[in-house]
Amino acid sequence: MDAVLEDLARHWWLYAAIPFIAALIGYVTKRVAIEMMFKPLEFAGIKPFLGWQGVVPKHGGRMAAVATELLTSNLLDVKEVFRRIDPAIITREIEQPLLKAVDEVAREVLEKHHPRLWEVMPTMAQELLIKQVQSSTPRLVREFMEEMTENLDEVLDFQHMTVQRLTRDKKLLVRLIRETSRPEMAFIARTGIYFGFGLGVVQAIVWAVTKEPWVLPIFGGCIGLLTDWLAIKLIFVPREPVRVGRVILQGKFQRRRAEVAHQYGEMIANEILTVPNLLDAVLRGPRSDRLYALVERLVAQAVDEQASVAKPMVAMAVGGQRLREIKQAAARTALERLPPTIRHAEGYLTEAMDVAKIVERRMLGLTPLEFEGLLRPAFRQDEWKLIAVGGLIGFLVGELQVLLMLH
């Protein structure tokens, strides 16, 4: 015992350094584990054995599917979102660009598909025809919105849109998870310091008694392993508040439910379920042909109504086949002009849909287990690798400690 005390007195600064080095091990292993979750976006190294790709971007498709499933099953009813849109207000918001678009579509289609008929028509007759078409446009917009909302599943594959958006843009998927879990990541790093320091005190005592060279690397590895594992667990459990004396214990992510719900809702509204993204999904998504069929049918009805009085004469002058081509061309051109026209109502649409508030409200109503599912998949896949890397780094730093103590 005297020899141990003498050694402690002679090399006190080395023993005092052990807990601090252990705290540093705990912190560094946590920071490395956190960065390994998100970086690099693409595989770096020699495939398939040597190298790494961030856990989140590597499993982006699966994580995007999980996030989408949570979004569509628990957080958002897309039909409900669309029902919040008032066709009358949309028509008012886009009135001028809509009238201009109708004028351009009518002139372009008739000039292209029946130039002779258009040329021989007096200017007054041309303008009258355009005005008639324009006068029926508000009703056409209302019918279009009502039919699209009623048959939304037929024209919009929301799951496909969301998964594609998240997998195509890996930075967005990483940001969605990282931004909503930033305090948890900082918590993981801090716990490495506290747990590492405590284990370092034990480590110093064991080294003083045994002088066993394997003590420091083994303890370093254990610090890396245990603190990584424990930090991840403390994010999620306990799910419900547990009172221990005057202290209330609950997983950090669960305690931040209100903050996370607000932040997540804002990101979904601003990054995924935006007006441009929805337009792109219905115009270019896997069900875009059904949207075209809907528009073609409504346009055909409008054309028939305008020509109803003189339909036999129109059919004779234009021809049945040419009339069908005109209807199809009008539908295609109308869809082409839809994005720049609807852009004038983007502010109203974003406000009316109010996606952020809907998602936030629904998230606050999730069970603790469902809420955990928002972030847990990011850790569950390859979690053991992150913990193993923490242990390996801890072991190597412990080996460096041995060299310091012996030399």
Coordinates of C-alpha atoms in Angstrom, one line a residue:
M1 CA 0.0 0.0 0.0
D2 CA 2.9 2.3 0.8
A3 CA 4.3 1.7 -2.7
V4 CA 1.0 2.7 -4.2
L5 CA 0.8 5.9 -2.2
E6 CA 4.4 6.7 -3.0
D7 CA 3.8 6.2 -6.7
L8 CA 0.6 8.4 -6.5
A9 CA 2.6 11.1 -4.9
R10 CA 5.4 10.9 -7.4
H11 CA 3.3 10.8 -10.5
W12 CA 0.2 12.5 -9.2
W13 CA -0.2 14.6 -12.4
L14 CA -0.3 11.5 -14.5
Y15 CA -3.0 10.0 -12.3
A16 CA -4.9 13.3 -12.3
A17 CA -4.8 13.3 -16.1
I18 CA -6.4 9.9 -16.5
P19 CA -10.0 11.0 -15.7
F20 CA -9.7 14.0 -18.0
I21 CA -8.3 11.9 -20.8
A22 CA -11.1 9.4 -20.2
A23 CA -13.6 12.3 -20.5
L24 CA -11.9 13.3 -23.7
I25 CA -12.3 9.8 -25.0
G26 CA -15.9 9.8 -24.1
Y27 CA -16.5 13.1 -25.9
V28 CA -14.4 12.3 -29.0
T29 CA -16.1 8.8 -29.5
K30 CA -19.5 10.4 -29.3
R31 CA -18.6 13.2 -31.8
V32 CA -17.2 10.6 -34.2
A33 CA -20.3 8.4 -33.8
I34 CA -22.6 11.4 -34.5
E35 CA -20.7 12.4 -37.6
M36 CA -20.6 8.8 -38.8
M37 CA -24.4 8.9 -38.7
F38 CA -24.6 11.6 -41.3
K39 CA -21.3 11.8 -43.2
P40 CA -20.2 11.2 -45.8
L41 CA -23.2 11.4 -48.1
E42 CA -21.6 9.0 -50.5
F43 CA -19.5 5.9 -49.8
A44 CA -15.8 6.9 -49.2
G45 CA -13.2 4.2 -49.4
I46 CA -12.6 0.9 -51.2
K47 CA -15.8 -1.1 -51.7
P48 CA -17.0 -3.4 -50.3
F49 CA -14.7 -3.9 -47.3
L50 CA -12.9 -0.7 -46.4
G51 CA -14.7 2.6 -46.2
W52 CA -17.8 4.2 -44.8
Q53 CA -21.0 6.0 -45.8
G54 CA -23.2 7.9 -43.3
V55 CA -25.8 5.6 -41.8
V56 CA -28.7 8.0 -42.7
P57 CA -27.7 8.5 -46.4
K58 CA -26.7 4.9 -46.8
H59 CA -30.2 3.7 -45.7
G60 CA -31.9 6.8 -47.2
G61 CA -34.5 4.8 -49.1
R62 CA -35.6 2.8 -46.0
M63 CA -35.5 5.8 -43.7
A64 CA -37.4 7.9 -46.3
A65 CA -40.1 5.1 -46.4
V66 CA -40.3 5.1 -42.6
A67 CA -40.7 8.8 -42.5
T68 CA -43.3 8.8 -45.2
E69 CA -45.2 6.0 -43.5
L70 CA -45.3 8.0 -40.3
L71 CA -46.3 11.1 -42.2
T72 CA -49.1 9.6 -44.2
S73 CA -50.5 7.2 -41.6
N74 CA -50.3 9.4 -38.5
L75 CA -49.5 13.1 -39.3
L76 CA -51.2 14.1 -42.5
D77 CA -54.3 13.5 -44.5
V78 CA -53.5 15.0 -47.9
K79 CA -57.2 15.1 -48.8
E80 CA -57.9 17.1 -45.7
V81 CA -55.1 19.5 -46.8
F82 CA -56.6 20.0 -50.2
R83 CA -60.1 20.5 -48.8
R84 CA -58.8 23.6 -47.0
I85 CA -58.3 25.3 -50.4
D86 CA -61.2 27.5 -51.5
P87 CA -61.6 27.4 -55.4
A88 CA -63.2 30.8 -55.4
I89 CA -60.2 32.4 -53.6
I90 CA -57.8 30.7 -55.9
T91 CA -59.6 32.0 -59.0
R92 CA -59.5 35.5 -57.5
E93 CA -55.8 35.2 -56.7
I94 CA -54.9 34.1 -60.3
E95 CA -57.6 36.0 -62.1
Q96 CA -55.4 38.1 -64.4
P97 CA -52.8 35.5 -65.2
L98 CA -55.6 33.0 -65.7
L99 CA -57.5 35.1 -68.2
K100 CA -54.2 35.8 -70.0
A101 CA -53.4 32.1 -70.1
V102 CA -56.9 31.2 -71.4
D103 CA -56.5 33.9 -74.1
E104 CA -53.1 32.5 -75.2
V105 CA -54.2 28.9 -75.1
A106 CA -57.3 29.5 -77.2
R107 CA -55.4 31.5 -79.8
E108 CA -52.4 29.1 -79.9
V109 CA -54.6 26.0 -80.3
L110 CA -56.9 27.4 -82.9
E111 CA -54.1 29.0 -84.9
K112 CA -52.1 25.8 -84.9
H113 CA -54.9 23.2 -85.5
H114 CA -57.3 25.2 -87.7
P115 CA -55.5 28.3 -89.0
R116 CA -57.9 28.8 -91.9
L117 CA -60.9 29.0 -89.7
W118 CA -59.2 31.4 -87.3
E119 CA -57.9 33.6 -90.1
V120 CA -61.3 34.0 -91.8
M121 CA -63.0 34.9 -88.5
P122 CA -63.5 38.6 -88.0
T123 CA -61.5 40.2 -85.1
M124 CA -64.7 40.9 -83.2
A125 CA -65.7 37.2 -83.6
Q126 CA -62.3 36.1 -82.3
E127 CA -62.5 38.4 -79.3
L128 CA -66.1 37.2 -78.6
L129 CA -65.0 33.6 -78.7
I130 CA -62.1 34.3 -76.3
K131 CA -64.4 36.2 -73.9
Q132 CA -66.9 33.3 -73.9
V133 CA -64.2 30.9 -73.0
Q134 CA -62.8 33.2 -70.3
S135 CA -66.3 33.6 -68.8
S136 CA -66.6 29.9 -68.2
T137 CA -63.1 29.6 -66.7
P138 CA -64.0 30.2 -63.0
R139 CA -66.5 27.4 -63.1
L140 CA -63.9 25.2 -64.8
V141 CA -61.4 25.9 -62.1
R142 CA -63.9 25.1 -59.4
E143 CA -64.9 21.8 -61.0
F144 CA -61.2 21.0 -61.5
M145 CA -60.4 21.6 -57.8
E146 CA -63.5 19.6 -56.6
E147 CA -62.8 16.6 -58.9
M148 CA -59.1 16.6 -58.1
T149 CA -59.7 16.7 -54.3
E150 CA -62.4 14.0 -54.5
N151 CA -60.1 11.8 -56.6
L152 CA -56.8 12.9 -55.2
D153 CA -55.5 9.3 -54.8
E154 CA -55.9 8.8 -58.5
V155 CA -53.9 11.8 -59.6
L156 CA -51.3 12.2 -56.7
D157 CA -49.1 9.5 -55.3
F158 CA -48.1 11.3 -52.2
Q159 CA -45.9 8.5 -50.8
H160 CA -44.0 8.3 -54.1
M161 CA -43.5 12.0 -54.1
T162 CA -42.2 12.1 -50.5
V163 CA -39.9 9.1 -50.8
Q164 CA -38.5 10.4 -54.1
R165 CA -37.9 13.8 -52.7
L166 CA -36.0 12.5 -49.7
T167 CA -34.0 9.9 -51.5
R168 CA -33.1 12.2 -54.4
D169 CA -31.9 14.9 -52.0
K170 CA -29.8 13.1 -49.4
K171 CA -28.8 16.5 -47.8
L172 CA -32.5 17.1 -47.2
L173 CA -33.0 13.7 -45.5
V174 CA -29.9 14.3 -43.3
R175 CA -31.1 17.8 -42.5
L176 CA -34.6 16.6 -41.6
I177 CA -33.2 14.1 -39.0
R178 CA -30.2 16.2 -37.8
E179 CA -32.1 19.5 -37.3
T180 CA -34.9 17.9 -35.3
S181 CA -32.3 16.0 -33.2
R182 CA -29.5 18.5 -32.7
P183 CA -30.0 18.9 -28.9
E184 CA -30.0 15.1 -28.6
M185 CA -26.7 14.9 -30.5
A186 CA -25.2 17.6 -28.2
F187 CA -26.5 15.6 -25.2
I188 CA -24.8 12.4 -26.5
A189 CA -21.5 14.3 -26.7
R190 CA -21.9 15.8 -23.2
T191 CA -22.7 12.5 -21.6
G192 CA -19.4 11.1 -23.0
I193 CA -17.6 13.7 -20.9
Y194 CA -19.5 12.9 -17.7
F195 CA -19.5 9.2 -18.0
G196 CA -15.9 9.1 -19.2
F197 CA -14.7 11.2 -16.3
G198 CA -16.4 8.9 -13.7
L199 CA -15.0 5.8 -15.3
G200 CA -11.6 7.5 -15.6
V201 CA -11.4 7.9 -11.8
V202 CA -12.0 4.1 -11.4
Q203 CA -9.5 3.5 -14.2
A204 CA -6.8 5.6 -12.3
I205 CA -7.4 3.7 -9.1
V206 CA -7.2 0.3 -10.8
W207 CA -4.0 1.3 -12.6
A208 CA -2.4 2.4 -9.4
V209 CA -3.1 -0.9 -7.7
T210 CA -2.4 -3.3 -10.5
K211 CA 0.0 -1.5 -13.0
E212 CA -1.5 -3.9 -15.5
P213 CA -0.8 -2.5 -19.1
W214 CA -4.1 -3.9 -20.3
V215 CA -6.2 -1.9 -17.8
L216 CA -6.1 1.4 -19.7
P217 CA -6.9 0.2 -23.2
I218 CA -9.7 -2.1 -21.8
F219 CA -11.1 0.7 -19.7
G220 CA -10.8 3.0 -22.7
G221 CA -12.7 0.5 -24.9
C222 CA -15.4 0.1 -22.2
I223 CA -15.8 3.8 -21.9
G224 CA -16.3 4.1 -25.6
L225 CA -18.8 1.2 -25.8
L226 CA -20.8 1.9 -22.6
T227 CA -21.1 5.6 -23.0
D228 CA -22.2 5.3 -26.7
W229 CA -24.8 2.7 -25.8
L230 CA -26.0 4.5 -22.7
A231 CA -26.2 7.9 -24.4
I232 CA -28.4 6.5 -27.2
K233 CA -30.7 4.8 -24.7
L234 CA -31.1 8.0 -22.6
I235 CA -32.4 9.8 -25.6
F236 CA -35.5 7.6 -25.8
V237 CA -36.0 6.0 -22.4
P238 CA -37.9 6.2 -20.2
R239 CA -40.7 7.1 -22.7
E240 CA -43.0 8.3 -19.9
P241 CA -41.9 10.5 -17.0
V242 CA -40.6 8.5 -14.0
R243 CA -40.3 10.3 -10.7
V244 CA -37.2 9.3 -8.6
G245 CA -37.5 11.3 -5.4
R246 CA -37.6 14.9 -6.5
V247 CA -36.1 14.1 -9.9
I248 CA -38.3 13.3 -13.0
L249 CA -36.6 11.1 -15.5
Q250 CA -37.7 11.0 -19.2
G251 CA -35.9 10.4 -22.5
K252 CA -34.6 13.8 -23.8
F253 CA -36.3 13.4 -27.1
Q254 CA -39.6 12.7 -25.4
R255 CA -39.3 15.8 -23.2
R256 CA -38.8 18.0 -26.3
R257 CA -42.0 16.8 -28.0
A258 CA -43.5 20.3 -28.4
E259 CA -40.3 21.8 -29.8
V260 CA -39.7 18.9 -32.1
A261 CA -43.3 18.9 -33.4
H262 CA -43.1 22.6 -34.3
Q263 CA -39.7 22.2 -36.0
Y264 CA -40.7 19.0 -37.9
G265 CA -43.9 20.6 -39.1
E266 CA -42.0 23.6 -40.4
M267 CA -39.6 21.5 -42.3
I268 CA -42.3 19.3 -43.9
A269 CA -44.2 22.4 -45.0
N270 CA -41.1 24.3 -46.3
E271 CA -39.1 21.4 -47.8
I272 CA -41.5 18.6 -48.8
L273 CA -45.2 19.5 -49.1
T274 CA -44.7 22.8 -50.9
V275 CA -46.8 24.1 -53.8
P276 CA -44.1 23.6 -56.4
N277 CA -43.4 20.0 -55.2
L278 CA -47.1 19.1 -55.3
L279 CA -47.5 20.6 -58.8
D280 CA -44.4 18.7 -60.0
A281 CA -45.8 15.5 -58.5
V282 CA -49.2 15.8 -60.2
L283 CA -47.8 16.9 -63.5
R284 CA -44.8 14.6 -63.7
G285 CA -45.5 11.8 -61.2
P286 CA -46.5 8.2 -61.9
R287 CA -50.2 9.2 -62.1
S288 CA -49.9 12.3 -64.2
D289 CA -51.7 10.5 -67.1
R290 CA -54.9 10.5 -64.9
L291 CA -54.6 14.2 -64.3
Y292 CA -54.3 14.8 -68.0
A293 CA -57.4 12.7 -68.6
L294 CA -59.3 14.7 -66.0
V295 CA -58.2 18.0 -67.6
E296 CA -59.0 16.8 -71.1
R297 CA -62.5 15.8 -70.0
L298 CA -63.2 19.1 -68.4
V299 CA -61.8 21.0 -71.4
A300 CA -63.8 18.9 -73.8
Q301 CA -66.9 19.7 -71.8
A302 CA -66.1 23.4 -71.9
V303 CA -65.4 23.3 -75.7
D304 CA -68.7 21.4 -76.3
E305 CA -70.7 23.9 -74.3
Q306 CA -69.2 26.9 -76.2
A307 CA -70.1 25.2 -79.5
S308 CA -73.4 23.7 -78.3
V309 CA -75.6 26.1 -80.3
A310 CA -73.8 25.7 -83.5
K311 CA -72.3 22.2 -82.9
P312 CA -73.4 20.6 -86.2
M313 CA -72.0 23.6 -88.1
V314 CA -68.8 23.5 -86.1
A315 CA -68.4 19.8 -86.6
M316 CA -68.9 20.3 -90.3
A317 CA -66.5 23.2 -90.6
V318 CA -63.8 21.7 -88.4
G319 CA -64.4 18.0 -88.7
G320 CA -64.9 15.5 -85.9
Q321 CA -61.3 14.4 -85.9
R322 CA -59.9 18.0 -85.9
L323 CA -62.3 18.9 -83.1
R324 CA -60.9 16.1 -81.0
E325 CA -57.3 17.2 -81.7
I326 CA -58.3 20.7 -80.7
K327 CA -59.6 19.5 -77.3
Q328 CA -56.5 17.4 -76.7
A329 CA -54.2 20.2 -77.6
A330 CA -56.1 22.6 -75.4
A331 CA -55.8 20.2 -72.4
R332 CA -52.0 19.7 -73.0
T333 CA -51.4 23.5 -73.3
A334 CA -53.5 24.2 -70.3
L335 CA -51.4 21.8 -68.2
E336 CA -48.2 23.4 -69.5
R337 CA -49.4 26.9 -68.4
L338 CA -50.6 25.6 -65.0
P339 CA -47.3 26.1 -63.0
P340 CA -46.6 29.7 -64.0
T341 CA -50.3 30.5 -63.5
I342 CA -50.8 28.9 -60.1
R343 CA -47.6 30.5 -58.9
H344 CA -49.5 33.7 -58.4
A345 CA -51.6 31.9 -55.7
E346 CA -48.7 30.2 -54.0
G347 CA -48.9 32.4 -51.0
Y348 CA -52.6 31.7 -50.5
L349 CA -52.2 28.0 -51.0
T350 CA -49.4 27.7 -48.5
E351 CA -51.4 29.6 -45.9
A352 CA -54.6 27.7 -46.6
M353 CA -53.1 24.3 -46.5
D354 CA -51.3 25.2 -43.3
V355 CA -49.2 22.0 -43.4
A356 CA -46.9 23.0 -40.5
K357 CA -49.7 23.5 -38.0
I358 CA -51.5 20.2 -39.1
V359 CA -48.3 18.2 -38.7
E360 CA -47.4 19.9 -35.4
R361 CA -50.9 19.3 -33.9
R362 CA -50.9 15.6 -35.0
M363 CA -47.4 15.0 -33.7
L364 CA -48.5 16.2 -30.2
G365 CA -51.2 13.6 -30.3
L366 CA -48.8 10.7 -31.0
T367 CA -48.1 8.0 -28.4
P368 CA -44.6 8.0 -26.9
L369 CA -43.7 4.9 -29.0
E370 CA -45.0 6.5 -32.2
F371 CA -43.2 9.7 -31.5
E372 CA -40.0 7.7 -30.9
G373 CA -40.4 6.3 -34.4
L374 CA -39.7 9.7 -35.8
L375 CA -36.0 9.5 -34.8
R376 CA -35.3 6.0 -33.7
P377 CA -34.8 4.5 -37.2
A378 CA -31.8 6.8 -37.7
F379 CA -30.1 5.0 -34.8
R380 CA -31.4 1.5 -35.0
Q381 CA -29.8 0.6 -38.3
D382 CA -26.0 0.0 -37.8
E383 CA -26.3 1.2 -34.3
W384 CA -23.9 -1.6 -33.2
K385 CA -21.3 -0.3 -35.6
L386 CA -21.4 3.2 -34.1
I387 CA -21.0 1.7 -30.6
A388 CA -18.2 -0.6 -31.8
V389 CA -16.3 2.4 -33.4
G390 CA -16.6 4.2 -30.0
G391 CA -15.1 1.2 -28.3
L392 CA -12.3 0.9 -30.8
I393 CA -11.3 4.6 -30.5
G394 CA -11.5 4.3 -26.7
F395 CA -9.2 1.2 -26.8
L396 CA -6.6 3.0 -29.0
V397 CA -6.6 6.1 -26.8
G398 CA -6.2 3.8 -23.7
E399 CA -3.1 2.2 -25.4
L400 CA -1.7 5.7 -25.8
Q401 CA -2.3 6.3 -22.1
V402 CA -0.2 3.2 -21.3
L403 CA 2.7 4.5 -23.3
L404 CA 2.4 7.8 -21.5
M405 CA 2.3 6.2 -18.1
L406 CA 5.2 3.8 -18.7
H407 CA 7.5 6.2 -20.5

